[in-house]
Coordinates of C-alpha atoms and ligand atoms in Angstrom, one line a residue:
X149 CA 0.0 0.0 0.0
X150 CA 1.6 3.4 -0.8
X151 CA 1.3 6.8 0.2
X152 CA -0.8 9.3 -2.5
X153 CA 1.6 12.1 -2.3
X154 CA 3.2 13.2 -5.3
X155 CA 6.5 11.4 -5.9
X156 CA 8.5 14.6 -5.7
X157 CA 7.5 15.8 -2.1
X158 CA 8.4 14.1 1.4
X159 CA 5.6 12.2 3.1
X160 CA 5.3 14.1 6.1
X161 CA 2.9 13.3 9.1
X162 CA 1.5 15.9 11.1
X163 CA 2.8 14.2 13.9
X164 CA 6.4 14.4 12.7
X165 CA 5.7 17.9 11.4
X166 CA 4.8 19.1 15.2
X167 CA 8.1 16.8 16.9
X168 CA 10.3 18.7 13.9
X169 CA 8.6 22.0 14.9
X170 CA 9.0 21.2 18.6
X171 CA 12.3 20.2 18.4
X172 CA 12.8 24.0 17.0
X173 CA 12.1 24.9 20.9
X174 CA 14.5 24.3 24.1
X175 CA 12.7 22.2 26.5
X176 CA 9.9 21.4 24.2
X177 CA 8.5 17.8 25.5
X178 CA 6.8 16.4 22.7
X179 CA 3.7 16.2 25.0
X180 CA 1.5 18.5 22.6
X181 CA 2.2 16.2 19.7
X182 CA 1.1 13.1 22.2
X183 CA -2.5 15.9 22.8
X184 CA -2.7 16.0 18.9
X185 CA -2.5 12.7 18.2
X186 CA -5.6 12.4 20.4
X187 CA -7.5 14.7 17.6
X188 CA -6.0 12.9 14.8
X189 CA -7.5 9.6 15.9
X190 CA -11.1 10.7 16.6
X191 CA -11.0 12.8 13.9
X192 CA -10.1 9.9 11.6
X193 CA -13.3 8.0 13.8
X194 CA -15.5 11.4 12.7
X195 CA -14.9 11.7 9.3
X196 CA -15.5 8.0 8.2
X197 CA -18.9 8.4 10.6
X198 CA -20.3 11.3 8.5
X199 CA -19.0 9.8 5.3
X200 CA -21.7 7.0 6.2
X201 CA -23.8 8.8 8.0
X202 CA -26.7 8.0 5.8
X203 CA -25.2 4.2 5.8
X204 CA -25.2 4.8 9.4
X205 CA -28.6 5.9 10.0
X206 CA -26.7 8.5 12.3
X207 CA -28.2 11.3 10.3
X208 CA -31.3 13.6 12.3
X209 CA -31.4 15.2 15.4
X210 CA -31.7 13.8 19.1
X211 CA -34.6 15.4 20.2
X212 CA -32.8 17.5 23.2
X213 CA -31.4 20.6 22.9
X214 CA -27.8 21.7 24.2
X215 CA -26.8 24.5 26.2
X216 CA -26.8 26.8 23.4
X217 CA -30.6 26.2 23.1
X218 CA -29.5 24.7 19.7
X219 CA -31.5 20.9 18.9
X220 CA -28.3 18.4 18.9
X221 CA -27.9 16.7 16.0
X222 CA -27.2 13.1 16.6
X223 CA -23.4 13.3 15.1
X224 CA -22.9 16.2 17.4
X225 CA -23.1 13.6 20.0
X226 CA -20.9 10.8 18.0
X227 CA -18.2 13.4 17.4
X228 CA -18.3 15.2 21.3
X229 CA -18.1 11.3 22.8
X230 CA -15.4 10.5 20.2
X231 CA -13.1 13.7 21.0
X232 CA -13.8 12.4 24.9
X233 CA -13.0 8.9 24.5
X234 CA -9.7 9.7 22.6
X235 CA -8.3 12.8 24.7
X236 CA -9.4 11.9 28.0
X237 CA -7.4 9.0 28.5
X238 CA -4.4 11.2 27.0
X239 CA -2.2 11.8 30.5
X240 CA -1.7 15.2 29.8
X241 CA -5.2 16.7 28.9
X242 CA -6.7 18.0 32.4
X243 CA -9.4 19.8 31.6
X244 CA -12.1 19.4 28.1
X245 CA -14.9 22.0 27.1
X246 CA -17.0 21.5 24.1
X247 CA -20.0 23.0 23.0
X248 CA -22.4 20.1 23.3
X249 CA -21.9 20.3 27.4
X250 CA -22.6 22.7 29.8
X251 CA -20.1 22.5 32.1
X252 CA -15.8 21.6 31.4
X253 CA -15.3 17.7 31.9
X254 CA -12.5 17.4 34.6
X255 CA -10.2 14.7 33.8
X256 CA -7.2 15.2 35.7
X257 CA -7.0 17.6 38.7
X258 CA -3.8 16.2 40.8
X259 CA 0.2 16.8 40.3
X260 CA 1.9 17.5 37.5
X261 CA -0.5 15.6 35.0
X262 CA -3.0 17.2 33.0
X263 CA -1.3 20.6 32.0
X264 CA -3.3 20.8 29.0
X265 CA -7.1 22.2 28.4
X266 CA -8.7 21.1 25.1
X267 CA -11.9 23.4 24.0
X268 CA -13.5 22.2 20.5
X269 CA -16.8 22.5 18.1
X270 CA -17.2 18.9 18.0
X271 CA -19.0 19.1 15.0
X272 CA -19.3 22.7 13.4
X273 CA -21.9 23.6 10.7
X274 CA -24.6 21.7 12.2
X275 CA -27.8 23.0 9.9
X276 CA -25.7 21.2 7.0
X277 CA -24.9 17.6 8.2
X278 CA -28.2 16.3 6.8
X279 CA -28.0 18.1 3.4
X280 CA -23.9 16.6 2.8
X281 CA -22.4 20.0 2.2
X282 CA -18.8 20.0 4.2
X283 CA -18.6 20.4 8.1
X284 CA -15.6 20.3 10.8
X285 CA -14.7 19.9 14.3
X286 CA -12.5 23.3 15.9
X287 CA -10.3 22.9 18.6
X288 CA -8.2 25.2 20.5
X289 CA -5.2 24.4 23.5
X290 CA -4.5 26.0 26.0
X291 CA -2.0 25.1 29.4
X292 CA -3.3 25.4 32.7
X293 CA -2.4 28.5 34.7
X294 CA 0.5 27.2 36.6
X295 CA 0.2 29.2 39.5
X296 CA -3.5 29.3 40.1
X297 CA -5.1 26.6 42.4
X298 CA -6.4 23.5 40.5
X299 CA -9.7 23.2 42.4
X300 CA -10.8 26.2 40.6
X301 CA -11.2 25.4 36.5
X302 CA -12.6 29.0 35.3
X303 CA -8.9 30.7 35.5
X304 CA -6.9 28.1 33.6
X305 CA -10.1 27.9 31.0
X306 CA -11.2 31.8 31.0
X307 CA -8.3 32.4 29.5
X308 CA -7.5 35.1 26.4
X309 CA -7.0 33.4 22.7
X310 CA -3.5 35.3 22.9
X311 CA -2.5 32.5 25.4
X312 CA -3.4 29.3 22.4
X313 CA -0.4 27.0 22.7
X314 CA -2.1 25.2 19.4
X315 CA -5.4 25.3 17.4
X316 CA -7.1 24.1 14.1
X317 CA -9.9 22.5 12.8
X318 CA -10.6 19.3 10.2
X319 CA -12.8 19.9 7.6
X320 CA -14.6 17.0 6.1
X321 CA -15.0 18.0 2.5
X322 CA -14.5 16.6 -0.6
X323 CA -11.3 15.4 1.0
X324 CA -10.6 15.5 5.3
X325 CA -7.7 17.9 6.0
X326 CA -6.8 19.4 9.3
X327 CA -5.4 23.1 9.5
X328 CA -3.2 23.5 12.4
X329 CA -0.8 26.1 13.9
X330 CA 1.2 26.1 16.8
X331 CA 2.0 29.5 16.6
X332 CA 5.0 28.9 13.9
X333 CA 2.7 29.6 10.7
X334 CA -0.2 27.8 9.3
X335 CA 0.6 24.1 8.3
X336 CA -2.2 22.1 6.0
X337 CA -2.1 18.0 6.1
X338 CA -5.1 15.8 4.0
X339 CA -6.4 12.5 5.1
X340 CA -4.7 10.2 2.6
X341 CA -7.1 7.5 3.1
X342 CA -4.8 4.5 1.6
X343 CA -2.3 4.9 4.7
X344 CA -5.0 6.4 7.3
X345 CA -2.5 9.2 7.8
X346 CA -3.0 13.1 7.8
X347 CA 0.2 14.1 5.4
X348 CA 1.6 17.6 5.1
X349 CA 0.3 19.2 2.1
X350 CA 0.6 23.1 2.6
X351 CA 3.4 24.4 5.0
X352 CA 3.1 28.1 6.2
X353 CA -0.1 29.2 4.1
X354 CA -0.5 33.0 4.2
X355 CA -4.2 34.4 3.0
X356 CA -3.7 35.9 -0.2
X357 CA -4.1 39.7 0.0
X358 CA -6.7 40.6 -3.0
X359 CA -9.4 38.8 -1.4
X360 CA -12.6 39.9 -3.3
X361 CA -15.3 37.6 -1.7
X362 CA -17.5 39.1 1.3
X363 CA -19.4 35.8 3.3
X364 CA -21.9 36.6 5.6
X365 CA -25.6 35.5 5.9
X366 CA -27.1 38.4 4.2
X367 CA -30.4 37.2 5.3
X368 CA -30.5 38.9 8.9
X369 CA -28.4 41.8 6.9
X370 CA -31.9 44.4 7.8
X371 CA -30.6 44.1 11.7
X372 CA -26.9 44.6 11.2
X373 CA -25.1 47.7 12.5
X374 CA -24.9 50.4 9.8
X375 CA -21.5 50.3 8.9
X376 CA -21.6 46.6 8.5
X377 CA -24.9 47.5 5.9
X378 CA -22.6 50.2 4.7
X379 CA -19.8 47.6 3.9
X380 CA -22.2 45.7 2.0
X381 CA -24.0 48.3 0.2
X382 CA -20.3 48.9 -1.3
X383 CA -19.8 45.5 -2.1
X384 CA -22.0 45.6 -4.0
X385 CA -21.5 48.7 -6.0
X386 CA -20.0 49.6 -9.2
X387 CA -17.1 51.4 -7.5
X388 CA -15.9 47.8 -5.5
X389 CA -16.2 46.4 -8.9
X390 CA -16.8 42.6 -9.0
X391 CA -16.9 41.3 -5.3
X392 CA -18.4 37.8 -4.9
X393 CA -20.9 36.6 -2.3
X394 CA -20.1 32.5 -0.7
X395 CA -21.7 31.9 2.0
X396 CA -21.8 27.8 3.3
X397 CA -23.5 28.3 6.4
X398 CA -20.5 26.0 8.2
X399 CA -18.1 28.3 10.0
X400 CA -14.9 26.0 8.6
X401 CA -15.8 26.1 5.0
X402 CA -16.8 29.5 5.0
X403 CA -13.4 30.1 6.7
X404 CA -11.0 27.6 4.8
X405 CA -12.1 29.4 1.6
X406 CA -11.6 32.7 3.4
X407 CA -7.7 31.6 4.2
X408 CA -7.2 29.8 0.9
X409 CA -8.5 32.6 -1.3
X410 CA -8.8 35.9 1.0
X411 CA -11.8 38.2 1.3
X412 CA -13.6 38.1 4.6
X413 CA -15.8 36.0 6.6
X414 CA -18.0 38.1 8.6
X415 CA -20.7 37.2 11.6
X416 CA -22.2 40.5 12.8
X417 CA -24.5 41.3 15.9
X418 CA -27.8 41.2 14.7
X419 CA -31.0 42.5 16.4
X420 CA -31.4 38.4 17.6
X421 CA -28.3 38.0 19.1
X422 CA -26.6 41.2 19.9
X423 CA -23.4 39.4 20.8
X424 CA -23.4 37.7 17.1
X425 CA -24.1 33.7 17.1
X426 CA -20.3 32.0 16.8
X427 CA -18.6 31.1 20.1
X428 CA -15.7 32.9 21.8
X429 CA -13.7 29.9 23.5
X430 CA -14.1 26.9 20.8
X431 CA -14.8 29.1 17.3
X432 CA -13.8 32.5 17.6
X433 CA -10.4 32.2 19.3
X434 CA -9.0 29.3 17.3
X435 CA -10.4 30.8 14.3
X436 CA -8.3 34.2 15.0
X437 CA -5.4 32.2 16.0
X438 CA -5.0 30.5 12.3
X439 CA -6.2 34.2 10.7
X440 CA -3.3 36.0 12.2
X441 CA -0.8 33.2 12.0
X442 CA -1.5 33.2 8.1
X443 CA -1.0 37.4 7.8
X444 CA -4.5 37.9 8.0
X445 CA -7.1 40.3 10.9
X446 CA -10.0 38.9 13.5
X447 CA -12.0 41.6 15.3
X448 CA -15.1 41.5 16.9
X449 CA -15.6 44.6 15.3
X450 CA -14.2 47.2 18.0
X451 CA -11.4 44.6 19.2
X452 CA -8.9 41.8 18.1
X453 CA -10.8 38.4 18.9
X454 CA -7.0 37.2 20.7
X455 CA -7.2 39.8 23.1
X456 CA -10.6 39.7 24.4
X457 CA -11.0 38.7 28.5
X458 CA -13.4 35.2 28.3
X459 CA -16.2 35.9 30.8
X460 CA -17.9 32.5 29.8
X461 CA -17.6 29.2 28.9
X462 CA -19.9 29.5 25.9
X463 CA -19.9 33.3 25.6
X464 CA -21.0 34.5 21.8
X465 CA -18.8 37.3 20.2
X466 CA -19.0 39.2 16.9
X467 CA -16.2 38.1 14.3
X468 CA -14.8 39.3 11.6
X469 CA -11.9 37.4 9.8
X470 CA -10.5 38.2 6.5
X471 CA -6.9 39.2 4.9
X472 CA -5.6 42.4 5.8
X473 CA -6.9 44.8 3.9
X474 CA -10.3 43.6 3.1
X475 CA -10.9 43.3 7.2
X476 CA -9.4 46.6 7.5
X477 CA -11.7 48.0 4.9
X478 CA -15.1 46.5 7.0
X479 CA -13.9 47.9 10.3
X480 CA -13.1 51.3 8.6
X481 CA -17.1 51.1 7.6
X482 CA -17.8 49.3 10.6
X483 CA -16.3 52.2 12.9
X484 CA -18.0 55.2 10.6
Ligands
FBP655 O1 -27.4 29.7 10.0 P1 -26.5 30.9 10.4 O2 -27.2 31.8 11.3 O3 -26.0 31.6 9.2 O4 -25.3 30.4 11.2 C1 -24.3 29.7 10.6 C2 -23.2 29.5 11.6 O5 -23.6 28.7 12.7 C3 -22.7 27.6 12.8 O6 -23.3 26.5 12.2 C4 -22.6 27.4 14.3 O7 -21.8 26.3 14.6 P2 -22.4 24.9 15.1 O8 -22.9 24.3 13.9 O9 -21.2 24.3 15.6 O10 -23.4 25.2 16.2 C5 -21.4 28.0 12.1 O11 -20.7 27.0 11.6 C6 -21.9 28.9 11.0 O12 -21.0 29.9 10.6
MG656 MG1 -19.7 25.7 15.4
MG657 MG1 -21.0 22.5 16.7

């Protein structure tokens, strides 16, 4: 059985990629690469579930909602008990917040062990499991507080996106790839189903800076602030000259398109949710992480997403992520 990867290029796991990158750092312990192999393998588990999902008969919802008031869908439960199963037993992950539970699960809270806290989107782009058009799981790392009691979880989780040791997402589209940075650039590795390995196949992606794609549900656009309807308006006109609208409804395709091509990604406050919908913790933050690693801008509109004080576990925020200058351009009609 061999590798897909072009004959010319070196077959290069992710988890090599992060020991390499590690290696880069005195003292480094090779513990986050153990962590990440934890997403690789229930990520592997997720995307062959949603491939069959029909198979499967694991499309539909539960019939409960979560503490987002959202109704789960039945592979937001596969995925959020698959990221469990394969990071909780990990050693080093003490503490795991997801979206689909209320509170953080606690999985290690004695000694030295469990420095790490794993938040994710088990499953993001919900509304479009059932209609097979591409969704993700998000996670973002963080270490616990070193000096701050252990009995207490809020401080080492409450803590600002500035302080991400790692984050990405997977998106399973037409193929699965997973979009990582550990603050050394943007690093993309596909599924290559014929070895069951995630293989590097773009190293240190920057967003390209003529970005001429706006993505936003126009839809709720009647209750956005004015200089967002502003933004739009111009978008539109003669003077912006050709802008696209793509809009996928999943926050990871409407994103990887937005880092791949440029443009900008935009989810405003809206008279329904003044705080916008997407998530600080587990969406937002990771999301800003990648954006900024790869040259490119996340506000919430007044302030960098990687700088904002958590007051919440599943607080909402505003975001705005695009290349530089197109995100430059929405805050400067943003801020009018
Ligand atoms: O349907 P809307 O209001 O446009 O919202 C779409 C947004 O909601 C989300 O689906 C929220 O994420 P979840 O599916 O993980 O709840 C994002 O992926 C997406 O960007
Ligand atoms: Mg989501
Ligand atoms: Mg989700």
């Amino acid at each position: 059985m061999t590798a897909n990867v072009s004959p010319d290029r070196p077959i290069v796991t992710i988890q090599q990629h992060i020991i390499e990158g590690q290696q880069r750092y005195p003292g480094a312990t090779g513990e986050l690469s153990w962590l990440l192999s934890g997403i690789t393998l229930a990520t592997k588990i997720i995307q062959d579930r949603v491939r069959q999902a029909g198979l499967l008969d694991v499309l539909g919802a539960t019939g409960t909602n979560n503490v987002q008031g959202e109704m789960v869908q039945k592979l937001d439960v596969i995925a959020n008990e698959t990221l469990m199963r394969c990071l909780g037993y990990r050693g080093n992950v003490g503490m795991m917040i997801s979206e689909e539970d209320a509170e953080p699960r606690i999985v290690q809270d004695v000694g030295e062990e469990g420095r790490y806290v794993v938040l994710f989107d088990p499953l993001d782009g919900s509304s479009n499991i059932d209609v097979n058009v591409p969704i993700g799981t998000i996670f973002s790392i963080l270490r616990r507080k070193p000096d701050i009691d252990r009995s207490d979880a809020m401080p080492h989780i409450l803590q600002a996106g500035i302080q991400q040791v790692a984050a990405g997402y997977v998106l399973y589209g037409s193929s699965t790839v997973m979009v990582y940075t550990a603050g050394d650039g943007v690093h993309i590795f596909t599924l290559d189903p014929a070895i069951g390995a995630y293989v590097l196949t773009q190293e240190n992606v920057q967003m390209p800076e003529n970005g001429r794609t706006y993505s936003v549900n126009e839809a709720y656009s009647l209750t956005f602030p004015r200089g967002v309807q502003k933004y739009l308006e111009w978008a539109k006109s003669e003077e912006a000259g050709g802008y696209s609208l793509r809009y996928v409804g999943s926050l990871v395709s409407d994103f990887h398109r937005t880092l791949l091509r440029g443009g900008v990604f935009l989810y405003p406050p809206t008279q329904k949710d003044q705080f916008g919908k997407l998530r600080l913790l587990y969406e937002a933050n990771p999301i800003a992480f990648l954006a900024e690693q790869a040259g490119g801008i996340a506000s919430d509109g007044r302030q960098r997403i990687l700088e904002k004080q958590p007051r919440s576990i599943h607080e909402r925020t505003p975001l705005i992520v695009g290349n530089r200058d197109e995100a430059k351009r929405v805050l400067s009609f943003w801020g009018e």
